[in-house]
């Protein structure tokens, strides 16, 4: 069973992070990563730029050559999760941020999986 969570970056060295990712890929037989990016039709957000630079740096390590990276629009994911969590009245900001990140990650991945399923059904004749 795959029991991963939001990955909190504790390292700043890209090669060490790539090594950690390589271990996860091997352990769970992963094919790629789904990366949430805040796409905006009019502006490029600094978060999106930072994430793309980070992924480019990971690629340059040549440690993750066979890994696919899928960028997924997360524009409204965090806002939707905030609205869902508001009734829980999470008092501690760290708990609130952790819950927000986890639910947002689930929402991003679920959106991607739903898209892949719809696409597969459209291609597969009945």
XYZ file of N, CA and C in Angstrom:
378
model
N 0.839 -1.183 0.000
C 0.000 0.000 0.000
C 0.883 1.245 0.000
N 0.493 2.210 -0.777
C 1.231 3.463 -0.877
C 0.736 4.399 0.208
N 1.619 4.784 1.105
C 1.236 5.636 2.223
C 2.151 6.850 2.269
N 2.048 7.683 1.256
C 2.873 8.884 1.222
C 2.032 10.078 1.633
N 2.691 11.150 1.880
C 2.013 12.359 2.299
C 2.663 13.523 1.572
N 2.310 14.717 1.976
C 2.954 15.894 1.423
C 4.426 15.834 1.809
N 5.284 16.037 0.833
C 6.719 16.013 1.114
C 7.160 17.396 1.579
N 7.688 17.445 2.772
C 8.203 18.695 3.313
C 9.692 18.732 3.031
N 10.115 19.771 2.345
C 11.537 19.872 2.011
C 12.333 20.230 3.255
N 13.232 19.328 3.618
C 14.113 19.575 4.758
C 15.537 19.818 4.289
N 15.758 19.581 3.020
C 17.098 19.731 2.458
C 17.082 20.868 1.448
N 18.230 21.483 1.272
C 18.333 22.534 0.268
C 19.223 22.113 -0.896
N 19.918 21.004 -0.754
C 20.785 20.493 -1.802
C 19.952 19.668 -2.783
N 19.923 20.101 -4.035
C 19.081 19.454 -5.043
C 19.493 18.004 -5.270
N 20.783 17.707 -5.226
C 21.222 16.323 -5.436
C 20.736 15.412 -4.313
N 20.740 15.906 -3.081
C 20.218 15.111 -1.965
C 18.714 14.887 -2.115
N 18.004 15.932 -2.565
C 16.562 15.787 -2.787
C 16.295 14.796 -3.917
N 17.077 14.885 -4.990
C 16.917 13.952 -6.112
C 17.156 12.525 -5.643
N 18.123 12.344 -4.772
C 18.402 11.017 -4.218
C 17.213 10.508 -3.400
N 16.612 11.388 -2.602
C 15.414 11.010 -1.838
C 14.266 10.627 -2.774
N 14.069 11.424 -3.823
C 13.011 11.117 -4.789
C 13.278 9.780 -5.476
N 14.546 9.548 -5.811
C 14.914 8.288 -6.465
C 14.581 7.099 -5.562
N 14.803 7.235 -4.271
C 14.453 6.173 -3.315
C 12.950 5.931 -3.286
N 12.165 7.010 -3.279
C 10.702 6.871 -3.303
C 10.236 6.205 -4.594
N 10.834 6.605 -5.708
C 10.478 6.031 -7.004
C 10.742 4.536 -7.009
N 11.878 4.143 -6.497
C 12.240 2.727 -6.435
C 11.328 1.965 -5.472
N 11.120 2.512 -4.299
C 10.316 1.842 -3.271
C 8.874 1.622 -3.717
N 8.287 2.623 -4.396
C 6.875 2.547 -4.757
C 6.633 2.307 -6.249
N 7.677 2.049 -7.016
C 7.572 1.819 -8.465
C 6.825 2.962 -9.159
N 7.214 4.169 -8.857
C 6.561 5.344 -9.434
C 7.060 5.599 -10.850
N 6.182 6.145 -11.674
C 6.537 6.502 -13.047
C 6.786 7.997 -13.188
N 6.190 8.784 -12.277
C 6.346 10.223 -12.400
C 5.732 10.970 -11.244
N 5.763 12.290 -11.378
C 5.228 13.183 -10.364
C 4.173 14.089 -10.972
N 3.139 14.370 -10.211
C 2.150 15.375 -10.578
C 2.466 16.594 -9.717
N 2.735 17.703 -10.373
C 3.175 18.904 -9.681
C 2.122 19.983 -9.832
N 1.595 20.426 -8.708
C 0.592 21.483 -8.729
C 1.233 22.837 -8.968
N 0.735 23.535 -9.982
C 1.213 24.884 -10.286
C 0.030 25.826 -10.379
N 0.172 27.018 -9.823
C -0.908 27.998 -9.952
C -0.839 28.691 -11.315
N -1.543 28.131 -12.289
C -1.581 28.741 -13.617
C -2.550 29.914 -13.593
N -2.162 30.989 -14.226
C -3.027 32.154 -14.349
C -2.960 32.581 -15.806
N -4.100 32.887 -16.366
C -4.127 33.237 -17.786
C -3.377 34.532 -18.086
N -3.255 35.400 -17.092
C -2.691 36.721 -17.361
C -1.306 36.940 -16.752
N -1.031 36.277 -15.656
C 0.227 36.505 -14.950
C 0.950 35.195 -14.695
N 2.245 35.275 -14.574
C 3.036 34.117 -14.167
C 3.355 34.326 -12.692
N 2.883 33.416 -11.845
C 3.104 33.593 -10.408
C 4.540 33.231 -10.042
N 5.030 33.855 -8.984
C 6.398 33.566 -8.539
C 6.505 32.127 -8.042
N 5.413 31.579 -7.465
C 5.416 30.177 -7.025
C 5.603 29.235 -8.208
N 4.918 29.533 -9.309
C 5.032 28.690 -10.502
C 6.450 28.751 -11.062
N 7.028 29.937 -11.091
C 8.397 30.095 -11.595
C 9.370 29.326 -10.706
N 9.219 29.461 -9.384
C 10.102 28.748 -8.454
C 9.998 27.235 -8.637
N 8.781 26.733 -8.817
C 8.600 25.290 -8.965
C 9.228 24.799 -10.268
N 9.058 25.548 -11.341
C 9.658 25.142 -12.615
C 11.188 25.157 -12.541
N 11.751 26.133 -11.858
C 13.205 26.183 -11.669
C 13.652 24.974 -10.852
N 12.905 24.644 -9.803
C 13.232 23.487 -8.968
C 13.220 22.202 -9.796
N 12.192 22.013 -10.622
C 12.096 20.810 -11.460
C 13.244 20.786 -12.470
N 13.561 21.932 -13.062
C 14.704 21.992 -13.988
C 15.997 21.591 -13.279
N 16.171 22.058 -12.052
C 17.363 21.693 -11.279
C 17.387 20.199 -10.971
N 16.231 19.623 -10.650
C 16.159 18.170 -10.434
C 16.560 17.419 -11.694
N 16.059 17.868 -12.843
C 16.387 17.216 -14.117
C 17.884 17.272 -14.399
N 18.503 18.388 -14.077
C 19.933 18.567 -14.351
C 20.818 17.641 -13.523
N 20.296 17.068 -12.457
C 21.102 16.131 -11.663
C 21.321 14.826 -12.421
N 20.503 14.564 -13.444
C 20.538 13.320 -14.226
C 20.274 12.082 -13.375
N 19.688 12.269 -12.214
C 19.370 11.143 -11.334
C 17.937 10.655 -11.544
N 17.137 11.459 -12.239
C 15.720 11.129 -12.416
C 15.354 11.174 -13.896
N 16.194 10.569 -14.727
C 16.037 10.670 -16.179
C 14.754 10.049 -16.711
N 14.289 8.969 -16.108
C 13.107 8.273 -16.619
C 11.803 8.750 -15.981
N 11.875 9.784 -15.194
C 10.703 10.266 -14.469
C 9.920 11.258 -15.322
N 8.608 11.061 -15.358
C 7.734 12.003 -16.051
C 7.247 13.048 -15.057
N 7.188 14.284 -15.500
C 6.682 15.377 -14.670
C 5.429 15.920 -15.341
N 4.335 15.938 -14.617
C 3.093 16.493 -15.137
C 2.735 17.708 -14.300
N 2.658 18.855 -14.943
C 2.252 20.071 -14.246
C 0.737 20.167 -14.304
N 0.121 20.368 -13.141
C -1.334 20.372 -13.035
C -1.798 21.685 -12.428
N -2.836 22.254 -13.012
C -3.360 23.537 -12.552
C -3.967 23.403 -11.155
N -3.422 24.153 -10.218
C -3.930 24.107 -8.848
C -4.595 25.420 -8.432
N -4.962 26.223 -9.429
C -5.471 27.570 -9.152
C -6.485 27.648 -8.013
N -7.503 26.835 -8.046
C -8.570 26.973 -7.060
C -8.518 25.906 -5.974
N -7.552 25.008 -6.055
C -7.492 23.891 -5.112
C -7.363 24.364 -3.672
N -6.403 25.220 -3.393
C -6.183 25.681 -2.017
C -7.384 26.457 -1.492
N -7.973 27.291 -2.332
C -9.143 28.075 -1.903
C -10.307 27.150 -1.569
N -10.537 26.140 -2.403
C -11.609 25.179 -2.126
C -11.361 24.432 -0.821
N -10.114 24.051 -0.580
C -9.773 23.338 0.656
C -9.965 24.257 1.860
N -9.577 25.521 1.733
C -9.786 26.475 2.830
C -11.260 26.539 3.204
N -12.121 26.583 2.200
C -13.562 26.636 2.466
C -14.051 25.359 3.145
N -13.484 24.217 2.764
C -13.860 22.951 3.394
C -13.384 22.863 4.843
N -12.194 23.386 5.114
C -11.605 23.277 6.455
C -12.100 24.347 7.427
N -12.654 25.423 6.915
C -13.082 26.536 7.770
C -13.992 26.094 8.921
N -14.991 25.237 8.677
C -15.867 24.817 9.784
C -15.147 24.032 10.883
N -13.953 23.494 10.604
C -13.225 22.721 11.611
C -12.561 23.605 12.661
N -12.465 24.905 12.399
C -11.859 25.860 13.333
C -10.516 25.385 13.876
N -9.624 25.036 12.982
C -8.287 24.609 13.404
C -7.567 25.806 14.019
N -7.233 25.685 15.284
C -6.675 26.816 16.036
C -5.194 27.052 15.764
N -4.446 25.991 15.667
C -2.993 26.122 15.532
C -2.632 26.342 14.068
N -1.898 27.423 13.749
C -1.577 27.710 12.341
C -0.790 26.605 11.642
N 0.079 25.905 12.372
C 0.855 24.818 11.758
C -0.071 23.680 11.365
N -1.002 23.305 12.241
C -1.961 22.245 11.915
C -2.818 22.657 10.729
N -3.246 23.899 10.732
C -4.079 24.399 9.645
C -3.331 24.333 8.315
N -2.081 24.788 8.291
C -1.270 24.774 7.066
C -1.002 23.344 6.606
N -0.702 22.450 7.559
C -0.444 21.048 7.227
C -1.677 20.410 6.612
N -2.826 20.638 7.220
C -4.076 20.078 6.688
C -4.377 20.654 5.310
N -4.194 21.949 5.164
C -4.438 22.602 3.880
C -3.554 21.987 2.797
N -2.262 21.826 3.091
C -1.329 21.251 2.115
C -1.715 19.822 1.744
N -2.074 19.026 2.741
C -2.436 17.626 2.479
C -3.692 17.526 1.623
N -4.726 18.277 1.983
C -5.964 18.213 1.212
C -5.787 18.805 -0.180
N -4.978 19.848 -0.299
C -4.711 20.426 -1.618
C -3.977 19.413 -2.495
N -3.004 18.704 -1.919
C -2.274 17.676 -2.678
C -3.217 16.574 -3.138
N -4.120 16.170 -2.265
C -5.112 15.150 -2.635
C -5.990 15.668 -3.768
N -6.419 16.918 -3.667
C -7.264 17.504 -4.714
C -6.556 17.588 -6.054
N -5.295 17.965 -6.029
C -4.505 18.053 -7.263
C -4.356 16.673 -7.894
N -3.975 15.694 -7.088
C -3.798 14.334 -7.609
C -5.119 13.761 -8.104
N -6.203 13.984 -7.365
C -7.502 13.453 -7.783
C -7.952 14.083 -9.097
N -7.724 15.382 -9.245
C -8.064 16.049 -10.502
C -7.308 15.448 -11.674
N -6.031 15.182 -11.474
C -5.211 14.563 -12.516
C -5.706 13.153 -12.836
N -5.971 12.350 -11.802
C -6.436 10.970 -12.020
C -7.793 10.947 -12.721
N -8.681 11.848 -12.355
C -9.984 11.935 -13.029
C -9.794 12.259 -14.508
N -8.892 13.183 -14.801
C -8.601 13.547 -16.184
C -8.067 12.348 -16.967
N -7.116 11.631 -16.382
C -6.527 10.457 -17.042
C -7.597 9.399 -17.295
N -8.477 9.169 -16.325
C -9.563 8.192 -16.499
C -10.515 8.604 -17.611
N -10.911 9.883 -17.632
C -11.810 10.361 -18.695
C -11.154 10.207 -20.060
N -9.890 10.534 -20.129
C -9.146 10.433 -21.388
C -9.064 8.977 -21.849
N -8.801 8.061 -20.915
C -8.714 6.632 -21.251
C -10.060 6.104 -21.728
N -11.133 6.524 -21.088
C -12.474 6.073 -21.492
C -12.840 6.606 -22.869
N -12.407 7.817 -23.185
C -12.704 8.402 -24.492
C -11.954 7.682 -25.607
N -10.787 7.147 -25.302
C -9.969 6.454 -26.303
C -10.401 5.005 -26.474
N -10.787 4.352 -25.376
C -11.122 2.930 -25.394
C -12.525 2.716 -25.959
N -12.636 1.970 -27.075
C -13.972 1.672 -27.609
C -14.681 0.639 -26.728
N -15.990 0.782 -26.642
C -16.758 -0.163 -25.810
C -17.201 -1.364 -26.586
